[in-house]
mmCIF file of C-alpha atoms in Angstrom:
data_model
loop_
_atom_site.group_PDB
_atom_site.id
_atom_site.type_symbol
_atom_site.label_atom_id
_atom_site.label_comp_id
_atom_site.label_asym_id
_atom_site.label_seq_id
_atom_site.Cartn_x
_atom_site.Cartn_y
_atom_site.Cartn_z
ATOM 1 C CA MET X 21 22.403 -37.088 -2.737
ATOM 2 C CA ALA X 22 24.003 -33.603 -3.861
ATOM 3 C CA ARG X 23 22.227 -30.588 -3.859
ATOM 4 C CA ARG X 24 22.042 -29.724 -7.309
ATOM 5 C CA HIS X 25 23.412 -26.308 -8.142
ATOM 6 C CA ASP X 26 20.856 -24.104 -9.675
ATOM 7 C CA PRO X 27 21.902 -20.187 -9.859
ATOM 8 C CA GLU X 28 18.614 -19.171 -11.867
ATOM 9 C CA ARG X 29 16.334 -20.874 -8.793
ATOM 10 C CA ARG X 30 15.530 -17.773 -6.929
ATOM 11 C CA GLN X 31 14.977 -15.918 -10.102
ATOM 12 C CA ARG X 32 12.387 -18.406 -11.415
ATOM 13 C CA ILE X 33 10.787 -18.108 -8.230
ATOM 14 C CA ILE X 34 10.174 -14.695 -8.818
ATOM 15 C CA ASP X 35 8.864 -15.213 -12.402
ATOM 16 C CA ALA X 36 6.553 -17.879 -11.282
ATOM 17 C CA ALA X 37 5.097 -15.583 -8.242
ATOM 18 C CA ILE X 38 4.444 -12.821 -10.730
ATOM 19 C CA ARG X 39 2.552 -15.434 -13.218
ATOM 20 C CA VAL X 40 0.567 -16.980 -10.167
ATOM 21 C CA VAL X 41 -0.434 -13.512 -9.337
ATOM 22 C CA GLY X 42 -1.139 -12.797 -13.137
ATOM 23 C CA ALA X 43 -3.316 -15.601 -13.091
ATOM 24 C CA LYS X 44 -5.077 -15.820 -9.694
ATOM 25 C CA GLY X 45 -4.792 -12.571 -7.786
ATOM 26 C CA ILE X 46 -2.781 -12.105 -4.697
ATOM 27 C CA ALA X 47 -5.516 -14.481 -2.866
ATOM 28 C CA GLY X 48 -4.019 -17.432 -5.332
ATOM 29 C CA LEU X 49 -0.190 -16.573 -4.247
ATOM 30 C CA SER X 50 1.149 -19.420 -1.914
ATOM 31 C CA HIS X 51 4.532 -20.918 -1.406
ATOM 32 C CA ARG X 52 2.927 -23.963 -2.778
ATOM 33 C CA SER X 53 1.413 -22.817 -5.930
ATOM 34 C CA VAL X 54 4.490 -20.807 -6.791
ATOM 35 C CA ALA X 55 6.510 -23.879 -6.290
ATOM 36 C CA ALA X 56 4.782 -25.641 -8.545
ATOM 37 C CA GLU X 57 4.444 -22.884 -11.357
ATOM 38 C CA ALA X 58 8.355 -22.713 -11.073
ATOM 39 C CA ASP X 59 8.504 -26.223 -11.401
ATOM 40 C CA VAL X 60 10.891 -26.661 -8.261
ATOM 41 C CA PRO X 61 10.938 -28.511 -4.431
ATOM 42 C CA LEU X 62 8.362 -26.263 -1.909
ATOM 43 C CA GLY X 63 11.335 -26.467 0.105
ATOM 44 C CA SER X 64 13.307 -24.255 -2.373
ATOM 45 C CA THR X 65 10.559 -21.488 -1.950
ATOM 46 C CA THR X 66 10.856 -21.216 1.638
ATOM 47 C CA TYR X 67 14.318 -21.249 1.341
ATOM 48 C CA HIS X 68 14.701 -18.456 -0.959
ATOM 49 C CA PHE X 69 11.891 -16.843 0.387
ATOM 50 C CA THR X 70 10.916 -17.123 4.390
ATOM 51 C CA THR X 71 7.708 -15.651 4.014
ATOM 52 C CA LEU X 72 5.158 -14.892 1.486
ATOM 53 C CA ASP X 73 5.867 -10.700 2.093
ATOM 54 C CA GLU X 74 9.656 -11.301 1.122
ATOM 55 C CA LEU X 75 8.267 -12.933 -2.136
ATOM 56 C CA MET X 76 5.882 -10.533 -2.726
ATOM 57 C CA VAL X 77 8.658 -7.690 -2.045
ATOM 58 C CA ALA X 78 10.852 -9.446 -4.827
ATOM 59 C CA ALA X 79 7.792 -9.729 -7.182
ATOM 60 C CA LEU X 80 6.806 -5.649 -6.689
ATOM 61 C CA ARG X 81 10.501 -4.934 -7.260
ATOM 62 C CA GLN X 82 10.201 -6.758 -10.543
ATOM 63 C CA ALA X 83 6.912 -5.874 -11.747
ATOM 64 C CA ASN X 84 7.836 -2.239 -10.984
ATOM 65 C CA GLU X 85 10.462 -2.117 -13.909
ATOM 66 C CA GLY X 86 7.636 -2.470 -16.442
ATOM 67 C CA PHE X 87 7.449 1.563 -15.859
ATOM 68 C CA ALA X 88 10.583 2.195 -15.248
ATOM 69 C CA GLU X 89 11.491 0.466 -18.444
ATOM 70 C CA VAL X 90 8.794 2.643 -20.544
ATOM 71 C CA VAL X 91 10.840 6.077 -19.152
ATOM 72 C CA ALA X 92 13.793 4.927 -19.827
ATOM 73 C CA ALA X 93 13.343 3.997 -23.279
ATOM 74 C CA ARG X 94 11.628 7.575 -24.037
ATOM 75 C CA GLY X 95 14.836 9.355 -22.180
ATOM 76 C CA THR X 96 12.817 12.452 -22.458
ATOM 77 C CA LEU X 97 11.793 13.579 -19.042
ATOM 78 C CA GLU X 98 14.942 15.685 -18.470
ATOM 79 C CA ASP X 99 14.717 17.228 -21.936
ATOM 80 C CA THR X 100 13.766 20.768 -20.807
ATOM 81 C CA ARG X 101 12.787 21.676 -24.397
ATOM 82 C CA ALA X 102 9.860 19.146 -23.949
ATOM 83 C CA ASP X 103 6.515 19.719 -23.071
ATOM 84 C CA LEU X 104 6.529 17.899 -20.008
ATOM 85 C CA ALA X 105 2.972 17.262 -19.817
ATOM 86 C CA ALA X 106 2.721 15.482 -23.107
ATOM 87 C CA GLU X 107 5.655 13.673 -22.296
ATOM 88 C CA LEU X 108 4.237 11.905 -19.369
ATOM 89 C CA ALA X 109 0.735 11.558 -21.130
ATOM 90 C CA GLY X 110 2.750 9.809 -23.829
ATOM 91 C CA LEU X 111 4.574 7.881 -21.446
ATOM 92 C CA THR X 112 1.424 6.700 -19.421
ATOM 93 C CA GLY X 113 -0.386 5.781 -22.548
ATOM 94 C CA GLU X 114 2.446 3.977 -24.025
ATOM 95 C CA TRP X 115 2.723 1.635 -20.640
ATOM 96 C CA LEU X 116 -0.768 1.164 -20.508
ATOM 97 C CA ALA X 117 -1.185 0.171 -24.229
ATOM 98 C CA GLY X 118 1.807 -2.552 -23.597
ATOM 99 C CA ASP X 119 1.232 -5.801 -21.649
ATOM 100 C CA ARG X 120 -2.414 -5.098 -19.976
ATOM 101 C CA THR X 121 -1.709 -7.896 -17.813
ATOM 102 C CA GLY X 122 1.613 -6.843 -16.820
ATOM 103 C CA VAL X 123 -0.044 -3.555 -16.132
ATOM 104 C CA GLU X 124 -2.827 -4.729 -13.962
ATOM 105 C CA LEU X 125 -0.076 -7.094 -12.275
ATOM 106 C CA GLU X 126 1.722 -4.047 -11.011
ATOM 107 C CA TYR X 127 -1.228 -2.179 -9.780
ATOM 108 C CA GLU X 128 -2.401 -5.483 -7.771
ATOM 109 C CA LEU X 129 0.931 -6.070 -5.879
ATOM 110 C CA TYR X 130 1.554 -1.968 -5.369
ATOM 111 C CA LEU X 131 -2.368 -1.992 -4.088
ATOM 112 C CA ALA X 132 -1.186 -4.807 -1.789
ATOM 113 C CA ALA X 133 0.881 -2.562 -0.080
ATOM 114 C CA LEU X 134 -2.388 -1.564 1.698
ATOM 115 C CA ARG X 135 -2.721 -4.581 3.804
ATOM 116 C CA ARG X 136 0.862 -5.839 3.653
ATOM 117 C CA PRO X 137 3.516 -3.274 5.220
ATOM 118 C CA ALA X 138 6.364 -5.031 4.259
ATOM 119 C CA LEU X 139 5.472 -3.599 0.791
ATOM 120 C CA ARG X 140 4.912 -0.275 1.389
ATOM 121 C CA PRO X 141 8.787 0.661 0.920
ATOM 122 C CA VAL X 142 8.609 -1.107 -2.281
ATOM 123 C CA ALA X 143 5.554 0.923 -3.269
ATOM 124 C CA ALA X 144 7.360 4.391 -2.396
ATOM 125 C CA GLU X 145 10.576 3.022 -4.139
ATOM 126 C CA TRP X 146 8.007 3.228 -7.436
ATOM 127 C CA ILE X 147 6.701 6.487 -6.757
ATOM 128 C CA ASP X 148 10.468 7.959 -5.949
ATOM 129 C CA SER X 149 11.547 6.227 -9.100
ATOM 130 C CA LEU X 150 9.343 8.404 -11.186
ATOM 131 C CA VAL X 151 9.547 11.317 -8.698
ATOM 132 C CA GLY X 152 13.339 12.128 -8.677
ATOM 133 C CA PRO X 153 13.401 12.282 -12.881
ATOM 134 C CA LEU X 154 10.497 14.877 -12.667
ATOM 135 C CA THR X 155 12.705 16.886 -9.644
ATOM 136 C CA HIS X 156 14.638 17.852 -12.596
ATOM 137 C CA ARG X 157 11.761 20.295 -14.288
ATOM 138 C CA THR X 158 9.713 20.877 -11.599
ATOM 139 C CA ASP X 159 9.669 20.969 -7.535
ATOM 140 C CA ALA X 160 9.213 17.948 -5.581
ATOM 141 C CA VAL X 161 5.835 18.814 -4.730
ATOM 142 C CA THR X 162 5.109 19.354 -8.165
ATOM 143 C CA ALA X 163 6.456 16.332 -8.707
ATOM 144 C CA ARG X 164 4.586 14.338 -6.155
ATOM 145 C CA ALA X 165 1.262 15.881 -7.570
ATOM 146 C CA LEU X 166 1.925 14.760 -11.168
ATOM 147 C CA VAL X 167 2.910 10.775 -10.351
ATOM 148 C CA ALA X 168 -0.481 11.257 -7.722
ATOM 149 C CA LEU X 169 -2.621 11.918 -10.753
ATOM 150 C CA LEU X 170 -0.820 9.456 -13.329
ATOM 151 C CA ASP X 171 -1.431 6.646 -10.625
ATOM 152 C CA GLY X 172 -5.372 7.892 -10.055
ATOM 153 C CA ILE X 173 -5.598 7.934 -14.364
ATOM 154 C CA CYS X 174 -3.985 4.925 -14.249
ATOM 155 C CA LEU X 175 -6.562 3.079 -11.946
ATOM 156 C CA GLN X 176 -9.746 4.664 -13.306
ATOM 157 C CA VAL X 177 -8.432 3.377 -16.740
ATOM 158 C CA LEU X 178 -7.592 -0.541 -15.247
ATOM 159 C CA LEU X 179 -10.869 -0.758 -13.040
ATOM 160 C CA THR X 180 -13.087 0.787 -14.976
ATOM 161 C CA GLY X 181 -12.127 -0.699 -18.436
ATOM 162 C CA THR X 182 -12.548 2.817 -20.353
ATOM 163 C CA PRO X 183 -9.434 3.423 -22.987
ATOM 164 C CA TYR X 184 -7.107 5.875 -21.611
ATOM 165 C CA ASP X 185 -7.630 8.987 -22.755
ATOM 166 C CA GLU X 186 -4.151 10.995 -23.783
ATOM 167 C CA GLY X 187 -5.466 14.356 -24.759
ATOM 168 C CA TYR X 188 -7.220 14.192 -20.758
ATOM 169 C CA ALA X 189 -4.276 13.239 -19.176
ATOM 170 C CA ARG X 190 -2.060 15.789 -20.907
ATOM 171 C CA GLU X 191 -4.364 18.701 -19.973
ATOM 172 C CA ALA X 192 -4.473 17.618 -16.234
ATOM 173 C CA LEU X 193 -1.102 17.151 -16.260
ATOM 174 C CA ALA X 194 -0.745 20.692 -17.801
ATOM 175 C CA ARG X 195 -3.168 22.100 -14.948
ATOM 176 C CA ILE X 196 -0.972 20.983 -12.196
ATOM 177 C CA LEU X 197 2.147 22.301 -14.012
ATOM 178 C CA ARG X 198 0.355 25.793 -14.447
ATOM 179 C CA GLY X 199 -0.792 26.169 -11.360
ATOM 180 C CA ARG X 200 2.961 25.771 -9.812
ATOM 181 C CA GLU X 201 3.550 28.859 -11.963
ATOM 182 C CA GLY X 202 1.279 30.781 -10.121
ATOM 183 C CA ALA X 203 1.411 28.841 -6.742
ATOM 184 C CA SER X 204 3.693 30.567 -3.533
ATOM 185 C CA ASP X 205 6.325 29.373 -1.649
ATOM 186 C CA GLY X 206 4.545 28.442 1.022
ATOM 187 C CA PRO X 207 1.690 29.075 3.535
ATOM 188 C CA GLY X 208 1.351 32.617 4.087
ATOM 189 C CA ARG X 209 3.702 33.647 1.581
#
């Protein structure tokens, strides 16, 4: 039997993995569940992704694009005239107000890196993708602190079901930025 040419199959498998995690969580992800969701033979999933970790890496990379798209659409992080705290708080609010399932999925895959070392570099890429543009507006340490705060706020919103408070986020971010102004260049300086 001739092999069917299907250049989109790998992408359909990644999309299916994201849907499976969205519906069943990480625990429901298997080559078999993804093959069924993608409507492809089981061998196709293992052909394109030898291990489940490889499939999760591809899914996390794709899921990470959600916040990056919001940041790119706004395009104001590098505008030195814009209030950075307000911009970050607004971006976060826009992202959280979007597809809630997608946001939860991004965080579920992101947090899976705690137990799956193969995902850690991808989680670090997500952090760096936000820290990078912020370093055009502040130093690297402050940029990482801002991202860590946003991570914490997002996790609290997702885990507790409380509404996102943009004013609170803006004030907390502004405090980090104001703290930077009075910070020394390092220990003992």
